[in-house]
Structures are given as C-alpha cells and as structure tokens.
Coordinates of C-alpha atoms and ligand atoms in Angstrom, one line a residue:
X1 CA 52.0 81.5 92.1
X2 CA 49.4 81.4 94.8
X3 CA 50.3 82.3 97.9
X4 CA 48.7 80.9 101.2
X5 CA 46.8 84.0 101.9
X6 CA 45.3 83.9 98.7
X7 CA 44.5 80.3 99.2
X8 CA 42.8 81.0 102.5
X9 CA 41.4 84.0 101.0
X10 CA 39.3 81.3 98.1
X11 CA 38.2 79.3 101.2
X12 CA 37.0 81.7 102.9
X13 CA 34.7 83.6 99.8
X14 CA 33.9 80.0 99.0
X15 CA 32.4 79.2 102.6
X16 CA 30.7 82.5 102.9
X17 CA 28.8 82.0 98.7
X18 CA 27.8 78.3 100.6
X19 CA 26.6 80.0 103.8
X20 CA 24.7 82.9 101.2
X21 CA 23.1 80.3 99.1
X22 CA 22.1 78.4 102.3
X23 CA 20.2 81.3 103.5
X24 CA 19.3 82.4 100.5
X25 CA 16.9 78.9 100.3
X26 CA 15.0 79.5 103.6
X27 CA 13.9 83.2 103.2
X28 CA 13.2 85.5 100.3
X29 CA 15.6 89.1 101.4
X30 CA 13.0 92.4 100.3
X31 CA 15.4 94.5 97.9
X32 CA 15.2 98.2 98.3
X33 CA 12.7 100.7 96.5
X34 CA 14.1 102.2 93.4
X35 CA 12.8 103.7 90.6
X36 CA 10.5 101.9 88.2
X37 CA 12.3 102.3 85.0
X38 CA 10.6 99.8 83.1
X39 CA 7.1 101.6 83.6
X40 CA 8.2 104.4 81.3
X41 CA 8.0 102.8 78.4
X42 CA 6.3 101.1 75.8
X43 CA 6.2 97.4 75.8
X44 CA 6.7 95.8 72.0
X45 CA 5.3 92.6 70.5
X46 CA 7.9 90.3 69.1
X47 CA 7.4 90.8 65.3
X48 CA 8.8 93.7 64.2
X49 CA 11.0 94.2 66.1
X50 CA 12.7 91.0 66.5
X51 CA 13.2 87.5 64.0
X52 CA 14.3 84.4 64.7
X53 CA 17.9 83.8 64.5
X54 CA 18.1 80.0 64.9
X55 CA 16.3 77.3 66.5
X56 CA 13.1 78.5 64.6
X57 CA 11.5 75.0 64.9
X58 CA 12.3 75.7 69.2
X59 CA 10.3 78.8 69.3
X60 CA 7.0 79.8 70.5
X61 CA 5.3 82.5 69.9
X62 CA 2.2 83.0 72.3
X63 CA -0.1 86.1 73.5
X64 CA -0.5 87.7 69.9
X65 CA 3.3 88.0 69.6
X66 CA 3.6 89.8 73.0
X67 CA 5.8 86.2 74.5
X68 CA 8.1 84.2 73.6
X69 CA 9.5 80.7 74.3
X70 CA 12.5 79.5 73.7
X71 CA 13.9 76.0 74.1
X72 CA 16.8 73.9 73.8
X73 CA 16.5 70.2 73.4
X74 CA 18.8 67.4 72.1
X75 CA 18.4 68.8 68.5
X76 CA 18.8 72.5 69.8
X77 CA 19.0 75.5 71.6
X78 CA 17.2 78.6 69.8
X79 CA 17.7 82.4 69.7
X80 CA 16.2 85.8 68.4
X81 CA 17.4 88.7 67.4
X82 CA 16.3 92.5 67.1
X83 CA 15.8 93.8 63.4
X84 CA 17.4 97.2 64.1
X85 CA 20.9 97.6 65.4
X86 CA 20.8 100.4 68.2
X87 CA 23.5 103.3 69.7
X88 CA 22.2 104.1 73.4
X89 CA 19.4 103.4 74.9
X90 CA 17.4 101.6 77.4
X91 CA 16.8 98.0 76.7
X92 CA 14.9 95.8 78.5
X93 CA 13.1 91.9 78.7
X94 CA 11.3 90.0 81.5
X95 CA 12.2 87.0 81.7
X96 CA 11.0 83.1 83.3
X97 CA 13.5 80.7 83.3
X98 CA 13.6 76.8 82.9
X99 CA 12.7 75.1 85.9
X100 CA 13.5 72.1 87.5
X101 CA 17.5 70.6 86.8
X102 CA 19.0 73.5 84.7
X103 CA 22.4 72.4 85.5
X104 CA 24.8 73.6 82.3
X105 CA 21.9 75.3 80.6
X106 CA 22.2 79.3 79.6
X107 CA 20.1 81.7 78.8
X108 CA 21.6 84.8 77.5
X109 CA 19.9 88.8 77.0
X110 CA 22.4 90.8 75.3
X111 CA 23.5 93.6 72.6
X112 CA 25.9 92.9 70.5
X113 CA 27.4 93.8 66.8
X114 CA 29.9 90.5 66.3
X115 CA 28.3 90.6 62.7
X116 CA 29.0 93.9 62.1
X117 CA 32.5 93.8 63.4
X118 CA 34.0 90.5 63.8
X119 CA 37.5 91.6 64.7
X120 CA 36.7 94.5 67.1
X121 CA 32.9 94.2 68.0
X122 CA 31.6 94.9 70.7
X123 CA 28.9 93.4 73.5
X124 CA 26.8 93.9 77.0
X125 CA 25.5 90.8 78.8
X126 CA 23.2 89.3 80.7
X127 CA 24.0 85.1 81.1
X128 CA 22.0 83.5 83.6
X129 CA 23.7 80.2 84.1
X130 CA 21.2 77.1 85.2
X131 CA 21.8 74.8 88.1
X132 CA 21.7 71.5 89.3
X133 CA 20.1 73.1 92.4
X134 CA 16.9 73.8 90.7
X135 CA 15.9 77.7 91.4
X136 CA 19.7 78.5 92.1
X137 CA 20.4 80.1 88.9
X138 CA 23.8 82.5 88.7
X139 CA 23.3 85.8 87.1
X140 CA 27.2 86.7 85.0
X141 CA 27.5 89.9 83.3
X142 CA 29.9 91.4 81.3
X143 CA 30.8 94.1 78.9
X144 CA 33.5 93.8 76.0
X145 CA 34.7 96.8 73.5
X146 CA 36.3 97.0 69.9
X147 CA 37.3 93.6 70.4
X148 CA 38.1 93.2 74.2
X149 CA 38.2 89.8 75.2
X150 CA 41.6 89.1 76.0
X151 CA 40.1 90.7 79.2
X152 CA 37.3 89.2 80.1
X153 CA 35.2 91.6 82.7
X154 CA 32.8 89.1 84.3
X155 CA 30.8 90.1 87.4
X156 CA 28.8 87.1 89.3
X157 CA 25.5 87.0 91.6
X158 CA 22.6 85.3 93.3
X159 CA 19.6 86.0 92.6
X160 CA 17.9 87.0 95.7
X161 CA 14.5 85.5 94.0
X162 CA 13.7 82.0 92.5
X163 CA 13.9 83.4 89.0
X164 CA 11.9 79.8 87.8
X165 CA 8.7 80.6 89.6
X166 CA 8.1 84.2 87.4
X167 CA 9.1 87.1 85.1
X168 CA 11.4 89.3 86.5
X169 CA 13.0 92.0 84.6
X170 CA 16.4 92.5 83.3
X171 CA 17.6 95.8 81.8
X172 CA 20.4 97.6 80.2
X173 CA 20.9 101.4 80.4
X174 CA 23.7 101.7 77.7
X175 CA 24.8 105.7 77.0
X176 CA 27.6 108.2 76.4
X177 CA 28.0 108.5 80.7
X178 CA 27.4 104.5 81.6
X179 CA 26.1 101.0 81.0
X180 CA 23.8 99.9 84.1
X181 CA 22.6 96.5 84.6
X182 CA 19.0 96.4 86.4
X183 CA 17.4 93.4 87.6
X184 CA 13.6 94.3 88.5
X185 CA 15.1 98.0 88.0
X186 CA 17.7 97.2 90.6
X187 CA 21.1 98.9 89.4
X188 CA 23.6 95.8 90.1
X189 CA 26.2 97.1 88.1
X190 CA 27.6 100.2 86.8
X191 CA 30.2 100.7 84.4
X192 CA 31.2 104.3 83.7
X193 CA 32.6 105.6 80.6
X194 CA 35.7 106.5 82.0
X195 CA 39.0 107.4 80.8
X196 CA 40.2 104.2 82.0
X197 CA 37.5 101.8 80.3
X198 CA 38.7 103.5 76.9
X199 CA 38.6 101.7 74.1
X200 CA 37.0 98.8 76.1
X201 CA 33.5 100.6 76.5
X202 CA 31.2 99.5 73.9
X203 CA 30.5 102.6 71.2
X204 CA 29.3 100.8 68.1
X205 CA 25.7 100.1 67.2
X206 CA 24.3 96.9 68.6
X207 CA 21.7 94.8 68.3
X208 CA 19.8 93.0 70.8
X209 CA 20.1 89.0 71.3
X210 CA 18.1 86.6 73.2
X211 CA 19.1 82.9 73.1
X212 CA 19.7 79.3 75.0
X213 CA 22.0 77.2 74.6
X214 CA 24.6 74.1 75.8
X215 CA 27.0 75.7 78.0
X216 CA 27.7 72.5 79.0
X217 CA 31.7 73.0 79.2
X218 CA 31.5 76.2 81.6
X219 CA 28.1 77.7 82.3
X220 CA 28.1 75.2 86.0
X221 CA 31.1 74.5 88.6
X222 CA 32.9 75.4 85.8
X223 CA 31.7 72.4 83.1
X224 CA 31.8 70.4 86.3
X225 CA 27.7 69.5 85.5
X226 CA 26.6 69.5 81.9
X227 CA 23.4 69.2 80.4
X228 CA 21.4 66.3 81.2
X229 CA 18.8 66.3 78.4
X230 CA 16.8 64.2 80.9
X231 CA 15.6 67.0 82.7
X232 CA 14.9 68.8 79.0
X233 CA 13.5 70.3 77.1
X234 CA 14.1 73.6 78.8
X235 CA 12.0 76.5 78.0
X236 CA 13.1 80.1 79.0
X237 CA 10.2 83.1 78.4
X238 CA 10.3 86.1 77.2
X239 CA 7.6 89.1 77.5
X240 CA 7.9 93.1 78.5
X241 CA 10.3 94.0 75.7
X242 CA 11.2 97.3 75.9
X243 CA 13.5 98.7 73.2
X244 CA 13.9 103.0 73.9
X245 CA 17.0 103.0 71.7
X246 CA 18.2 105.1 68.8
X247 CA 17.5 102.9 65.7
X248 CA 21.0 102.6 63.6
X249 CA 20.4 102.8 60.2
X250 CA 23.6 103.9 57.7
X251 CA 20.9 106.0 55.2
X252 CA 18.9 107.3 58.8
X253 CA 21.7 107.2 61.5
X254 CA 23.3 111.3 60.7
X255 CA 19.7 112.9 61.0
X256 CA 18.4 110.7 64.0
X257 CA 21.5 109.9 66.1
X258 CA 24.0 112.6 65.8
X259 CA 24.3 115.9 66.7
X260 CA 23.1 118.0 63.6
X261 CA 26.8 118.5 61.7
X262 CA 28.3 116.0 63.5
X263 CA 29.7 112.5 62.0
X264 CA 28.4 109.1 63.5
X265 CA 30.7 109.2 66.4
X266 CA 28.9 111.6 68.7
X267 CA 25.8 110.1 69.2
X268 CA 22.8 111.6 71.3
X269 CA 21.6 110.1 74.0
X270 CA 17.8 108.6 73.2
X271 CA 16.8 108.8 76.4
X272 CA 16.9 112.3 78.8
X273 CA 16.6 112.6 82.6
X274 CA 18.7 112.1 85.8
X275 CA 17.8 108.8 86.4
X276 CA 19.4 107.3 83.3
X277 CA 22.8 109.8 82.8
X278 CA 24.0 109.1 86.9
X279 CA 22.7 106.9 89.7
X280 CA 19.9 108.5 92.3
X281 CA 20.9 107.9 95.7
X282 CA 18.1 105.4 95.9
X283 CA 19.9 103.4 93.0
X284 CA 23.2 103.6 94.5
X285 CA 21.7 102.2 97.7
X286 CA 19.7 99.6 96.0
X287 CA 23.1 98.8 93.8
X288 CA 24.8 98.2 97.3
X289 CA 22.4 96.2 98.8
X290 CA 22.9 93.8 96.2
X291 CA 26.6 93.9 95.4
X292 CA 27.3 93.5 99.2
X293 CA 24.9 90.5 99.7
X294 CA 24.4 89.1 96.5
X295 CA 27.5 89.5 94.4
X296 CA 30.4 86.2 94.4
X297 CA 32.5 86.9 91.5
X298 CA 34.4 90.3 90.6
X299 CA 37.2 90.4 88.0
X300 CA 38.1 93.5 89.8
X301 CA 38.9 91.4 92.7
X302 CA 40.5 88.0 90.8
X303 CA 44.6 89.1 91.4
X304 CA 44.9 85.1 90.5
X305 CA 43.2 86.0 86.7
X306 CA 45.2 89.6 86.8
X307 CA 47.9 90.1 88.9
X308 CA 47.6 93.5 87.4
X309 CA 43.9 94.3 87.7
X310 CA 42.3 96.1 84.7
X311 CA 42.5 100.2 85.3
X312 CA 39.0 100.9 85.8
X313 CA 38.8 98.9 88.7
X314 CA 40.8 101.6 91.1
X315 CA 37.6 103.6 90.6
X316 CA 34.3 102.5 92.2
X317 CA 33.6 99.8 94.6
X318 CA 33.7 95.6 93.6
Ligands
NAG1 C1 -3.0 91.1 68.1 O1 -2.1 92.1 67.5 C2 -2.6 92.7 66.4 C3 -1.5 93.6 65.8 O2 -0.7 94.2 66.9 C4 -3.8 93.5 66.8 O3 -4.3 94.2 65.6 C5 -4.9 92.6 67.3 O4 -6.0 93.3 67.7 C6 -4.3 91.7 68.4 N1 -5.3 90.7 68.9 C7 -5.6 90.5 70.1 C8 -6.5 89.4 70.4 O5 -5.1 91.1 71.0
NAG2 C1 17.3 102.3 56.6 O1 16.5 103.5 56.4 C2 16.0 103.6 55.1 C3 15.3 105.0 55.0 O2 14.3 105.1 56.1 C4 15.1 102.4 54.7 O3 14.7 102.6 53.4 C5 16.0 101.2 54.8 O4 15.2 100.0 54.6 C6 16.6 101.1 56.2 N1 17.5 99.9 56.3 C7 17.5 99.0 57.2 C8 18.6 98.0 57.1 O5 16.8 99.1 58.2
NAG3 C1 30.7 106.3 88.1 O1 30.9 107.7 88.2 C2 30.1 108.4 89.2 C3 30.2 109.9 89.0 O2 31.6 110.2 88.9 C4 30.6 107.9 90.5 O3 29.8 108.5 91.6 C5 30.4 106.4 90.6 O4 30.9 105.9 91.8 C6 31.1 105.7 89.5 N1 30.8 104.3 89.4 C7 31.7 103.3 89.4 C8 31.2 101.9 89.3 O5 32.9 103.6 89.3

C-alpha cells in the first residue's frame, strides 16, 4: 500500500531530479579536489589484458591497442573482457560515451565471476544508461554477492558533466575494508564490508567487463524510450585502463594472494595506503558533494521496494 505521504513524498523527489537536471543544463558545478588515484598507476594497452567477448565484428581497436570502441548497431551490441580474474584491487577505465539520442542504450564497466559461479556469483557495477536528452546520461551502480539479486542494491546519479563531449574516469576500489565507486576519482559510493553486508559483499575472484548493449525494456523512464537505431550506431570509448589487482590464478592464487599458510579465503590486499583502506576527509567531502546534489535514486531510501530496508542501510548516509 502506498500511503499519501509517500505519494507526495515521489512528487516531490521527482520535481526536485526535474529542477536538478534543469540546472544541471545551464551551468557545469566544479566538484571538489580529491586525490588523483588514477595517476598512480600504470595505464595497460588492450591486448593482454583484455579479449573480445562478443561483438568482435563491433570493435575497434585504435592507438596501438591503447583505445577501444565499442558499438552496438541493429546486428549488435559488443563487449570485452579481462583475461585474468582478480581478488581486490583497484580497477579503473576512462570512458566517452555515445552522443547524440542514446535513449535505451547501456554501457556497462564492471567485475564480475557469473561464469565462474552461476548460482552464487558475484558482481560491482558501473551502468550508464543513455538518454533521449542527448548529454543526460544516468550513472546506476550496484553491488551483488554469492548470488544476491533477490536484493537488488541500485544507487542512481547525474552526472555533473556531459560525459558525451570526453573521457572521464570511472573507478573501482574493491578490498577486504570496502568497494568505492570513483568518477574522475570522486568517491560517489561507499560500501563497507560490514557485518551487515555479509554474505552480500562480493569475495570471489572477478573479472573485469566492458560492454553495450539494448537495454531497451529498462535502461530509460523505465523501458518508457527504447532504442531507436536511427540515431545508431552508437559507439562508447574506452582508454586509461588501469588494472592494480591481484591476478587469480588456481596454480598461482596461494603464493600471490594469500597470506603465506593461509587458504584462498584470506586474501591480501594488492594495494597499501590510507587512501584506499578508509576515505580521507577530502573523499568524504567530495563523496558528499555529489550524493547530496547529484544522487536521485537510493535503495536505502525505496520503503515502496522494501518496506524492510536491507541492514546495511542503518549505517552510513543515502
Ligand atoms: C605499439 O605497441 C607495441 C607493443 O606495446 C610497441 O612495441 C610499439 O612501439 C608501439 N608503437 C607505437 C607507434 O607506439
Ligand atoms: C596460471 O598460472 C600458471 C603458472 O604461472 C600458468 O601456467 C597458467 O597458464 C595460468 N592459468 C591461467 C588460466 O591464467
Ligand atoms: C564505512 O565505515 C567507515 C569507518 O567505520 C565510516 O566512517 C563510514 O561512514 C562507513 N561508510 C558507510 C557508507 O557506511
């Protein structure tokens, strides 16, 4: 049952996302200083470390390997996919989305081990969901574990740049204290591996995924506005990868990803320092700035979807 509050409640959030992507169109917002995570790493070409995954004929390959394109067409969308399946790290693409009518198009950066582990896998994502509004792309993440998506914990935003025009950078810290989602190494999301997440944070190897595809029947208003291969094809790039993970490798994984005596489970972290095992101050400022201005959709705040919200969202803001 809905109740009048909660119906007023929906107007209101859906006035104030119209007034936010009305502003949003007239002046560019300057995000917060935070540290440059990307910069401490090395950037990889695509072969190597990646292969196509399908779509081969609908991708490009340019700058000696360093970009790629991906498009979807009438025939089909495309997708690649890292060689190595990683536990922890720090995982990272830049990428340009399709411009011009995008409307039921997505374009998707994520780990994931549904291979592996059909029945329990788990997965972190990035989905940037196209518009009919041109440079108004939606940014949804989400994290599923050991088979988690009875609940599904989707967080929505803005972006507070046209994401059509250039490369920006999206980013996963993923380790034994938290997954963080950066855009141009902009915390926007932090999920903690708390007691409450339990078995629903991810803790398998994963590999990395980069695709696009029809998401005609959700990606926009809810399947509202589906493809129209008019505007197509639509051609997503990809550059910057940065893949500072622990390689997962049955014969390799005891002597490079464990403690020394220890069985798979306890992996190490690949990647030491502050910045990466707990949010500076800076991030947590810069992860407010957006979340407050930029963020429309929390599961953590949907009492329609789950009248009793998922445990982890008593801790932490949404
Ligand atoms: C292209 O990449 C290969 C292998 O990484 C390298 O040996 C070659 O010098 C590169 N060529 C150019 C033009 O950058
Ligand atoms: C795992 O590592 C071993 C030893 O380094 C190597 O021979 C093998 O090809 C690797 N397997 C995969 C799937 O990467
Ligand atoms: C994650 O844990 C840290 C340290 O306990 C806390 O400061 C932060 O608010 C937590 N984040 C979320 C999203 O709950």
């Amino acid at each position: 049952m809905i109740t009048l509050t909660q119906r007023l409640l929906f107007v209101l959030s859906f006035i104030s996302c119209m007034a936010m992507s009305m502003s949003m169109r007239h002046n560019t917002p300057i995000p917060p200083t935070t540290a440059r995570l990307t910069d401490r790493f090395p950037r990889l070409v695509f072969d190597g470390a990646f292969s196509d995954l399908f779509g081969s004929q609908n991708i490009k390959k340019t700058s000696n390997g360093s970009q790629v394109s991906l498009m979807l067409d009438k025939t089909s969308g495309s997708g690649f996919k890292s060689n190595d399946a990683y536990y922890y790290g720090f995982f990272s693409a830049a990428i340009k989305l399709p411009m011009d009518y995008s409307a039921g198009v997505v374009v998707a950066f994520y780990m994931s081990n549904s291979e592996a582990y059909p029945h329990n896998h788990d997965e972190i994502d990035f989905e940037l969901l196209g518009h009919e509004k041109r440079k108004e792309w939606a940014l949804q993440t989400n994290v599923y574990g050991d088979g988690s998506t009875g609940i599904g914990r989707e967080e929505k935003f803005f972006l507070w740049f046209d994401p059509t025009a250039d490369f920006h950078e999206y980013s996963l810290i993923w380790n034994q204290h938290h997954i963080v989602f950066l855009v141009d190494n902009l915390p926007v999301r932090e999920v903690n591996h708390s007691v409450a997440m339990a078995r629903a944070y991810p803790s398998k190897p994963m590999s990395i995924y980069s695709t696009i595809w029809d998401g005609s029947q959700w990606a926009t208003h809810g399947g509202k506005k589906p493809v129209n291969y008019k505007f197509g094809p639509f051609v997503a790039s990809f550059k910057n990868f940065l893949v500072a993970g622990c390689a997962w490798n049955q014969t390799k994984a005891a002597s490079s990803c464990t403690r020394s005596g220890q069985s798979g489970s306890l992996a190490l972290d690949p990647i030491e320092g502050d910045e990466f095992v707990k949010l500076s101050a800076e991030q947590q400022r810069g992860m407010e700035w957006v979340r407050s201005k930029f963020m429309f959709y929390s599961y953590c705040n949907d009492l329609s979807r789950f009248p009793v919200l998922p445990p982890e969202c008593k801790e932490g803001k949404h």
